[in-house]
Short mmCIF file of C-alpha atoms in Angstrom, two decimals:
data_model
loop_
_atom_site.label_atom_id
_atom_site.label_comp_id
_atom_site.label_asym_id
_atom_site.label_seq_id
_atom_site.Cartn_x
_atom_site.Cartn_y
_atom_site.Cartn_z
CA MET A 19 -17.36 18.98 6.93
CA ASN A 20 -20.78 20.43 6.13
CA THR A 21 -24.14 18.91 5.25
CA ASP A 22 -23.50 19.10 1.50
CA ASP A 23 -20.30 17.10 1.95
CA TYR A 24 -22.20 14.51 3.94
CA HIS A 25 -24.88 14.17 1.27
CA TYR A 26 -22.16 13.71 -1.35
CA LEU A 27 -20.64 10.88 0.67
CA ARG A 28 -24.03 9.25 1.27
CA ASP A 29 -24.84 9.41 -2.44
CA TYR A 30 -21.48 7.83 -3.19
CA MET A 31 -22.24 5.04 -0.71
CA ARG A 32 -25.69 4.41 -2.18
CA ARG A 33 -24.23 4.15 -5.69
CA ARG A 34 -21.65 1.62 -4.52
CA LEU A 35 -24.35 -0.46 -2.83
CA LEU A 36 -26.58 -0.67 -5.91
CA ASN A 37 -24.72 -3.50 -7.66
CA VAL A 38 -23.75 -5.55 -4.62
CA THR A 39 -25.37 -8.91 -3.98
CA THR A 40 -25.26 -11.09 -0.89
CA ARG A 41 -25.62 -14.38 -2.79
CA PHE A 42 -22.02 -15.36 -2.09
CA HIS A 43 -19.68 -14.42 0.74
CA ARG A 44 -15.93 -14.92 0.93
CA PHE A 45 -14.97 -17.39 3.68
CA LEU A 46 -13.53 -14.63 5.88
CA TYR A 47 -16.90 -12.87 6.18
CA GLN A 48 -18.16 -15.46 8.67
CA ARG A 49 -14.88 -15.54 10.62
CA ILE A 50 -14.60 -11.83 11.37
CA ASN A 51 -15.62 -10.76 14.86
CA TRP A 52 -17.66 -7.77 13.69
CA SER A 53 -18.27 -6.61 17.28
CA VAL A 54 -14.64 -5.44 17.62
CA ARG A 55 -14.36 -1.67 17.68
CA LEU A 56 -11.55 -1.36 15.11
CA ILE A 57 -11.16 -3.98 12.36
CA GLY A 58 -8.61 -4.03 9.55
CA ILE A 59 -8.92 -6.24 6.46
CA LYS A 60 -5.79 -6.60 4.32
CA GLY A 61 -5.59 -8.26 0.95
CA ALA A 62 -4.55 -8.02 -2.67
CA ARG A 63 -6.44 -5.98 -5.21
CA GLY A 64 -9.43 -7.77 -6.66
CA VAL A 65 -9.99 -10.43 -4.00
CA GLY A 66 -13.27 -8.97 -2.69
CA LYS A 67 -12.45 -6.65 0.23
CA THR A 68 -14.74 -3.84 -0.94
CA THR A 69 -17.60 -6.23 -1.66
CA MET A 70 -17.24 -7.61 1.87
CA LEU A 71 -17.66 -4.15 3.40
CA LEU A 72 -20.69 -3.35 1.25
CA GLN A 73 -22.29 -6.72 2.00
CA ARG A 74 -21.88 -6.06 5.69
CA ILE A 75 -23.62 -2.70 5.32
CA LEU A 76 -26.52 -4.19 3.32
CA GLU A 77 -27.08 -7.00 5.78
CA CYS A 78 -26.57 -5.20 9.09
CA HIS A 79 -27.45 -1.56 8.41
CA PRO A 80 -30.30 -1.70 5.88
CA ASN A 81 -31.70 1.78 6.60
CA LEU A 82 -28.19 3.35 6.49
CA ASP A 83 -29.10 5.91 9.16
CA ASP A 84 -26.29 4.86 11.47
CA THR A 85 -23.65 4.03 8.85
CA LEU A 86 -21.27 5.66 6.40
CA TYR A 87 -18.97 4.13 3.78
CA VAL A 88 -16.08 6.11 2.29
CA SER A 89 -13.27 5.25 -0.09
CA LEU A 90 -10.01 7.10 0.46
CA ASP A 91 -8.95 6.86 -3.19
CA THR A 92 -11.56 9.45 -4.25
CA LEU A 93 -10.70 13.06 -5.10
CA TRP A 94 -12.95 14.25 -2.27
CA PHE A 95 -10.22 13.37 0.21
CA GLU A 96 -7.75 15.68 -1.52
CA THR A 97 -9.45 18.54 0.34
CA HIS A 98 -10.97 16.74 3.34
CA SER A 99 -9.62 14.63 6.16
CA LEU A 100 -10.61 11.36 7.75
CA GLU A 101 -10.85 13.09 11.12
CA GLU A 102 -13.44 15.50 9.67
CA VAL A 103 -15.56 12.54 8.59
CA ALA A 104 -15.28 10.83 11.97
CA SER A 105 -16.16 14.01 13.86
CA TYR A 106 -19.23 14.59 11.70
CA CYS A 107 -20.35 10.98 12.10
CA VAL A 108 -20.23 11.02 15.89
CA SER A 109 -21.96 14.41 16.15
CA HIS A 110 -24.80 13.10 13.97
CA ASP A 111 -25.23 9.68 15.63
CA ILE A 112 -23.52 7.75 12.81
CA LEU A 113 -21.57 5.20 14.79
CA ASN A 114 -20.45 2.75 12.07
CA LEU A 115 -17.75 3.94 9.68
CA TYR A 116 -16.52 1.71 6.85
CA ILE A 117 -13.31 2.90 5.21
CA ASP A 118 -12.01 1.51 1.91
CA GLU A 119 -8.52 1.81 0.35
CA ILE A 120 -6.93 3.19 3.51
CA HIS A 121 -3.40 2.78 2.11
CA ARG A 122 -4.14 5.64 -0.29
CA TYR A 123 -4.27 8.07 2.65
CA PRO A 124 -0.76 9.00 3.87
CA THR A 125 -1.62 9.76 7.51
CA TRP A 126 -4.09 6.91 8.01
CA ALA A 127 -2.39 5.39 11.07
CA ILE A 128 -2.01 8.69 12.94
CA GLU A 129 -5.60 9.72 12.29
CA LEU A 130 -7.04 6.31 13.15
CA LYS A 131 -5.27 6.41 16.51
CA SER A 132 -6.60 9.90 17.16
CA ILE A 133 -10.13 8.91 16.13
CA THR A 134 -10.21 5.81 18.32
CA ASP A 135 -8.97 7.86 21.29
CA LEU A 136 -11.45 10.71 20.77
CA TYR A 137 -14.56 8.75 19.79
CA PRO A 138 -14.85 5.52 21.82
CA ASP A 139 -18.40 4.84 20.55
CA LEU A 140 -17.43 4.87 16.86
CA LYS A 141 -16.92 1.45 15.25
CA ILE A 142 -14.55 1.36 12.29
CA VAL A 143 -13.87 -1.31 9.69
CA TYR A 144 -11.22 -0.53 7.08
CA THR A 145 -9.59 -2.28 4.15
CA GLY A 146 -6.07 -1.82 2.87
CA SER A 147 -3.47 -3.23 0.55
CA SER A 148 -1.75 -6.45 1.54
CA LEU A 149 1.42 -4.33 1.35
CA LEU A 150 0.54 -2.51 4.58
CA HIS A 151 2.94 -3.15 7.46
CA ILE A 152 0.20 -2.42 9.97
CA ASP A 153 2.00 -3.80 12.99
CA ASN A 154 5.15 -1.89 12.11
CA SER A 155 3.52 1.46 11.34
CA LYS A 156 4.88 4.54 13.08
CA VAL A 157 1.78 4.57 15.27
CA ASP A 158 1.08 1.49 17.40
CA LEU A 159 -2.49 0.37 16.67
CA SER A 160 -1.96 -3.26 17.65
CA ARG A 161 -3.74 -2.96 21.01
CA ARG A 162 -6.70 -1.17 19.45
CA GLN A 163 -7.57 -3.38 16.50
CA THR A 164 -8.00 -6.85 15.04
CA VAL A 165 -6.46 -7.34 11.59
CA TYR A 166 -7.54 -10.04 9.14
CA PHE A 167 -6.00 -11.14 5.86
CA LEU A 168 -8.14 -12.02 2.82
CA PRO A 169 -6.36 -14.21 0.24
CA GLY A 170 -7.61 -14.96 -3.26
CA MET A 171 -10.55 -17.31 -3.70
CA SER A 172 -9.92 -20.95 -2.96
CA PHE A 173 -11.07 -23.71 -5.31
CA ARG A 174 -13.79 -24.58 -2.79
CA GLU A 175 -15.07 -20.99 -2.85
CA PHE A 176 -14.89 -20.89 -6.65
CA MET A 177 -17.20 -23.90 -6.90
CA GLU A 178 -19.70 -22.25 -4.57
CA TYR A 179 -19.42 -18.95 -6.48
CA GLU A 180 -20.14 -20.84 -9.71
CA GLY A 181 -23.15 -22.57 -8.16
CA LEU A 182 -21.54 -26.00 -8.51
CA GLY A 183 -21.94 -26.93 -4.87
CA THR A 184 -21.47 -25.77 -1.30
CA PHE A 185 -18.88 -27.68 0.69
CA GLU A 186 -17.31 -27.31 4.13
CA ASP A 187 -13.67 -26.33 4.33
CA LEU A 188 -11.21 -29.02 5.45
CA THR A 189 -8.12 -29.27 7.62
CA LEU A 190 -4.90 -30.76 6.36
CA ASN A 191 -5.40 -33.61 8.83
CA ASP A 192 -8.86 -34.28 7.32
CA ILE A 193 -7.28 -34.61 3.88
CA LEU A 194 -4.30 -36.73 4.90
CA SER A 195 -6.40 -39.19 6.87
CA ASN A 196 -9.59 -39.41 4.82
CA HIS A 197 -9.03 -37.92 1.35
CA THR A 198 -10.37 -40.90 -0.64
CA LYS A 199 -13.81 -40.81 0.96
CA ILE A 200 -13.99 -36.99 0.88
CA ALA A 201 -12.94 -36.72 -2.77
CA SER A 202 -15.33 -39.51 -3.79
CA THR A 203 -18.27 -37.69 -2.17
CA ILE A 204 -17.44 -34.38 -3.88
CA ALA A 205 -16.73 -35.99 -7.27
CA GLN A 206 -20.18 -37.61 -7.22
CA GLU A 207 -21.75 -34.15 -7.13
CA VAL A 208 -19.38 -32.11 -9.32
CA LYS A 209 -17.18 -32.68 -12.35
CA VAL A 210 -14.18 -31.41 -10.45
CA LEU A 211 -11.43 -31.66 -13.06
CA PRO A 212 -12.99 -29.29 -15.66
CA ALA A 213 -13.90 -26.90 -12.82
CA PHE A 214 -10.35 -27.04 -11.46
CA GLU A 215 -8.85 -26.32 -14.89
CA ARG A 216 -11.07 -23.26 -15.22
CA TYR A 217 -10.24 -22.13 -11.68
CA GLN A 218 -6.53 -22.17 -12.48
CA LYS A 219 -7.17 -19.79 -15.40
CA GLU A 220 -9.63 -17.35 -13.83
CA GLY A 221 -10.98 -18.36 -10.42
CA HIS A 222 -8.56 -16.68 -8.01
CA TYR A 223 -10.18 -13.23 -8.33
CA PRO A 224 -13.97 -12.87 -8.01
CA PHE A 225 -14.11 -10.06 -10.59
CA TYR A 226 -13.58 -12.59 -13.41
CA ASN A 227 -17.36 -13.00 -13.34
CA GLU A 228 -17.95 -9.44 -14.57
CA THR A 229 -15.20 -9.22 -17.18
CA GLY A 230 -15.71 -12.31 -19.34
CA ALA A 231 -13.12 -12.70 -22.09
CA ASP A 232 -11.43 -9.46 -20.98
CA PHE A 233 -10.34 -11.00 -17.66
CA PRO A 234 -6.63 -11.44 -18.62
CA LEU A 235 -6.47 -7.81 -19.76
CA ARG A 236 -8.19 -6.56 -16.61
CA LEU A 237 -5.86 -8.63 -14.44
CA SER A 238 -2.84 -7.15 -16.24
CA GLU A 239 -4.25 -3.70 -15.44
CA VAL A 240 -4.57 -4.71 -11.77
CA VAL A 241 -0.87 -5.64 -11.75
CA ASN A 242 0.02 -2.24 -13.22
CA THR A 243 -2.15 -0.48 -10.63
CA VAL A 244 -0.42 -2.33 -7.78
CA ILE A 245 3.00 -1.33 -9.12
CA ASP A 246 2.13 2.25 -10.10
CA ILE A 247 -0.13 3.21 -7.18
CA ASP A 248 -0.07 0.75 -4.29
CA LEU A 249 3.70 0.37 -4.05
CA PRO A 250 4.40 4.14 -3.86
CA SER A 251 1.43 4.58 -1.48
CA THR A 252 2.81 2.14 1.07
CA ILE A 253 6.58 2.11 0.55
CA ASP A 254 8.96 5.04 0.27
CA ILE A 255 10.31 4.41 -3.24
CA THR A 256 11.29 6.49 -6.26
CA PHE A 257 9.86 6.43 -9.77
CA ALA A 258 13.01 4.61 -10.91
CA THR A 259 12.36 1.87 -8.36
CA VAL A 260 8.76 1.53 -9.54
CA GLU A 261 10.09 0.97 -13.04
CA LYS A 262 12.47 -1.69 -11.72
CA ALA A 263 9.50 -3.44 -10.10
CA ARG A 264 7.68 -3.42 -13.43
CA LYS A 265 10.74 -4.83 -15.20
CA LEU A 266 11.14 -7.47 -12.51
CA MET A 267 7.57 -8.69 -13.06
CA MET A 268 8.17 -8.79 -16.82
CA VAL A 269 11.39 -10.79 -16.44
CA LEU A 270 9.83 -13.29 -14.03
CA SER A 271 6.67 -13.74 -16.12
CA GLN A 272 8.81 -14.86 -19.04
CA SER A 273 10.84 -17.47 -17.15
CA LEU A 274 9.98 -20.65 -15.33
CA PRO A 275 10.62 -20.92 -11.58
CA GLN A 276 14.08 -22.18 -10.94
CA MET A 277 16.73 -22.14 -8.25
CA ILE A 278 17.31 -18.42 -8.64
CA LYS A 279 20.71 -16.88 -9.20
CA LEU A 280 19.92 -13.58 -7.54
CA GLY A 281 23.14 -11.93 -8.70
CA ASP A 282 22.24 -12.52 -12.35
CA LEU A 283 18.66 -11.34 -11.76
CA PHE A 284 19.73 -8.11 -10.03
CA ARG A 285 22.34 -7.36 -12.72
CA GLU A 286 19.63 -7.67 -15.36
CA LEU A 287 17.53 -5.21 -13.33
CA GLU A 288 20.55 -2.94 -12.87
CA THR A 289 19.91 -2.80 -9.16
CA THR A 290 21.71 -3.58 -5.91
CA ARG A 291 21.22 -6.77 -3.95
CA ASP A 292 19.62 -4.88 -1.06
CA LEU A 293 17.10 -3.04 -3.24
CA GLY A 294 16.44 -6.19 -5.27
CA LEU A 295 15.53 -8.18 -2.16
CA LYS A 296 13.29 -5.36 -0.95
CA LEU A 297 11.49 -5.33 -4.31
CA LEU A 298 10.96 -9.09 -4.22
CA ASP A 299 9.61 -8.84 -0.67
CA ALA A 300 7.27 -5.98 -1.62
CA LEU A 301 5.91 -7.83 -4.67
CA GLU A 302 5.28 -10.91 -2.53
CA ARG A 303 3.43 -8.83 0.07
CA ALA A 304 1.45 -7.31 -2.82
CA GLN A 305 0.42 -10.90 -3.68
CA LEU A 306 2.05 -10.78 -7.12
CA LEU A 307 4.87 -13.24 -6.35
CA LEU A 308 5.49 -16.35 -4.28
CA LEU A 309 8.98 -16.61 -2.78
CA LEU A 310 10.16 -19.91 -1.42
CA SER A 311 13.31 -21.12 0.34
CA SER A 312 14.42 -24.14 2.36
CA LYS A 313 14.14 -22.10 5.56
CA GLN A 314 11.04 -20.84 7.32
CA LYS A 315 10.24 -17.18 6.70
CA ASN A 316 11.88 -14.76 9.14
CA TYR A 317 9.73 -11.66 9.56
CA LYS A 318 12.49 -9.71 11.30
CA ARG A 319 14.74 -9.77 8.25
CA LEU A 320 14.39 -10.47 4.54
CA THR A 321 14.58 -14.15 3.64
CA ILE A 322 16.70 -14.90 0.58
CA PRO A 323 14.44 -16.78 -1.87
CA GLU A 324 15.64 -19.89 -3.67
CA LYS A 325 12.62 -20.21 -5.95
CA ILE A 326 10.27 -17.54 -7.32
CA TYR A 327 6.79 -17.98 -8.82
CA LEU A 328 4.08 -15.69 -10.10
CA GLN A 329 1.59 -15.72 -7.23
CA ASN A 330 -1.18 -17.80 -8.82
CA GLY A 331 -2.33 -19.50 -11.99
CA ASN A 332 -4.53 -16.59 -13.07
CA LEU A 333 -1.48 -14.31 -13.15
CA MET A 334 0.48 -16.92 -15.09
CA TYR A 335 -2.18 -17.14 -17.80
CA ALA A 336 -2.59 -13.36 -17.93
CA LEU A 337 1.11 -12.44 -18.05
CA SER A 338 2.90 -15.44 -19.58
CA LYS A 339 2.96 -16.51 -23.20
CA LEU A 340 3.37 -20.15 -22.21
CA VAL A 341 2.26 -21.60 -18.86
CA ASN A 342 4.25 -24.56 -17.56
CA LEU A 343 1.99 -27.16 -15.93
CA GLY A 344 4.56 -28.06 -13.28
CA THR A 345 4.85 -24.43 -12.27
CA LEU A 346 1.07 -24.06 -12.21
CA ARG A 347 0.63 -27.06 -9.94
CA GLU A 348 3.35 -26.03 -7.52
CA ALA A 349 2.02 -22.46 -7.17
CA PHE A 350 -1.46 -23.83 -6.43
CA PHE A 351 -0.03 -26.16 -3.78
CA ILE A 352 1.91 -23.36 -2.07
CA ASN A 353 -1.05 -20.97 -2.15
CA SER A 354 -3.45 -23.52 -0.70
CA LEU A 355 -1.19 -24.60 2.17
CA ARG A 356 0.39 -21.26 3.05
CA GLN A 357 -2.77 -19.75 4.49
CA SER A 358 -2.40 -21.82 7.66
CA HIS A 359 0.81 -23.85 7.31
CA ASP A 360 4.55 -23.30 6.88
CA VAL A 361 5.75 -24.40 3.43
CA THR A 362 9.45 -24.65 2.56
CA LEU A 363 11.50 -26.34 -0.11
CA SER A 364 12.39 -29.94 0.73
CA LYS A 365 15.75 -31.66 0.27
CA ASN A 366 14.00 -34.92 -0.59
CA GLY A 367 10.70 -34.01 -2.24
CA ASP A 368 9.31 -30.76 -3.62
CA PHE A 369 7.97 -29.24 -0.40
CA LEU A 370 8.13 -29.66 3.36
CA VAL A 371 4.96 -28.66 5.26
CA ASP A 372 5.16 -27.65 8.94
CA GLY A 373 8.60 -29.25 9.09
CA LYS A 374 6.91 -32.67 9.09
CA TYR A 375 5.13 -33.62 5.86
CA THR A 376 7.05 -34.12 2.61
CA PHE A 377 5.14 -33.59 -0.64
CA GLU A 378 5.89 -34.28 -4.29
CA VAL A 379 3.62 -32.42 -6.71
CA GLY A 380 2.98 -33.60 -10.26
CA GLY A 381 0.66 -35.15 -12.83
CA ALA A 382 -1.43 -38.29 -12.53
CA GLY A 383 1.54 -40.51 -13.40
CA LYS A 384 3.76 -39.17 -10.62
CA THR A 385 5.45 -41.97 -8.61
CA PHE A 386 6.85 -42.28 -5.09
CA ASP A 387 10.36 -43.05 -6.34
CA GLN A 388 11.93 -39.86 -4.98
CA ILE A 389 10.25 -40.01 -1.55
CA ALA A 390 9.75 -43.75 -1.13
CA ASP A 391 11.73 -44.03 2.12
CA ILE A 392 10.71 -40.67 3.62
CA PRO A 393 8.34 -40.77 6.65
CA ASN A 394 5.09 -38.78 6.34
CA SER A 395 5.50 -38.38 2.58
CA TYR A 396 2.68 -37.80 0.09
CA LEU A 397 1.99 -37.17 -3.57
CA ALA A 398 -0.32 -34.32 -4.61
CA VAL A 399 -1.33 -35.21 -8.16
CA ASP A 400 -3.20 -33.35 -10.87
CA ASN A 401 -5.75 -34.81 -13.33
CA THR A 402 -6.98 -37.21 -10.67
CA GLU A 403 -10.52 -37.16 -9.27
CA VAL A 404 -10.00 -39.59 -6.39
CA GLY A 405 -6.71 -40.74 -4.89
CA TYR A 406 -5.71 -43.62 -2.65
CA GLY A 407 -3.24 -44.23 0.16
CA ALA A 408 -0.70 -41.40 0.21
CA LYS A 409 -1.67 -40.22 -3.30
CA ILE A 410 -3.90 -37.17 -2.90
CA PRO A 411 -5.78 -35.29 -5.65
CA LEU A 412 -4.18 -31.86 -6.00
CA TRP A 413 -7.55 -30.11 -6.35
CA LEU A 414 -8.66 -31.28 -2.89
CA LEU A 415 -6.01 -29.04 -1.29
CA GLY A 416 -8.13 -26.17 -2.58
CA PHE A 417 -10.61 -26.97 0.19
CA LEU A 418 -8.34 -25.84 3.04
CA TYR A 419 -10.20 -22.49 3.29
#
């Protein structure tokens, strides 16, 4: 890599930094141990991974003399390698390298291992698709790095992003034991129900703020990009399989979640059971689907799903002609809890959390009839500002991160 190449990369970095603000940070920004030598940040498209990198550069490397940002989805890397960039950085006292879209670079794991071995003084932070099986890559990087996962924005973050209020995140125990007081305090400051309704339509992805009325169209394009580019970049699949993934998303977006008959679904896709399960697993890892069963997820083998959802309300409104409120509420519940808890289907209620808490999810008129005699059972109800007893406002679960 020569000086002209370096100036091209620096100009690219400067252009990317121009429109970045530090007014709002995703929750993960404060939780990352930035002193670690090799950091990976996984997440779905559109949740703010790139912005996080650029914010870090603006706040910690303002003169840019010791820092370089590159994105591996640019044409420049068709004729250059990551190792070239790392070598140039170290030889010119640039000891902070931020790498975006690493899944677009086929030999990323091999080269990262080589770079970390050769250049012990170089700090690297990279982002990649949530599809990446980092721990199971052909090269073992687990002892060299810390990997974080960035989910979509929570309802709590959405309210801060909108300037409606800044609130601390909660634990599930906080909510179960003290939800009435907490919800009352928040509801005195913010009209939470209109904000929650808007969040369900457009608040999961921070880029809604720059797209306006075009957000559903842009989100549909993100889905196509994940299927057309991210899937083939991270999984060894054929064009025909990519088309099956697209058809699968279309079929699921037009049907409500139900106890799935996988045989019927795979026949409609004209695919085998094995390939069908792999597609469902890949689309869940890509954060396009939620798969749920009555058993805890087994990461050593594919879990057979009993219920399938589009991953969040924003996707439902963007891809579905008619959004079912029950489906919307359940997907929000699963998303909010799954970041730090095990959620499975329950034989008695709707969901079992951590094998201990039974939840029914519904509207404001939901009753305890189905779970009346079940220990540690709760209602999570929509269209309710403040709950009481074991009846918890659904929106408050959006404060878990």
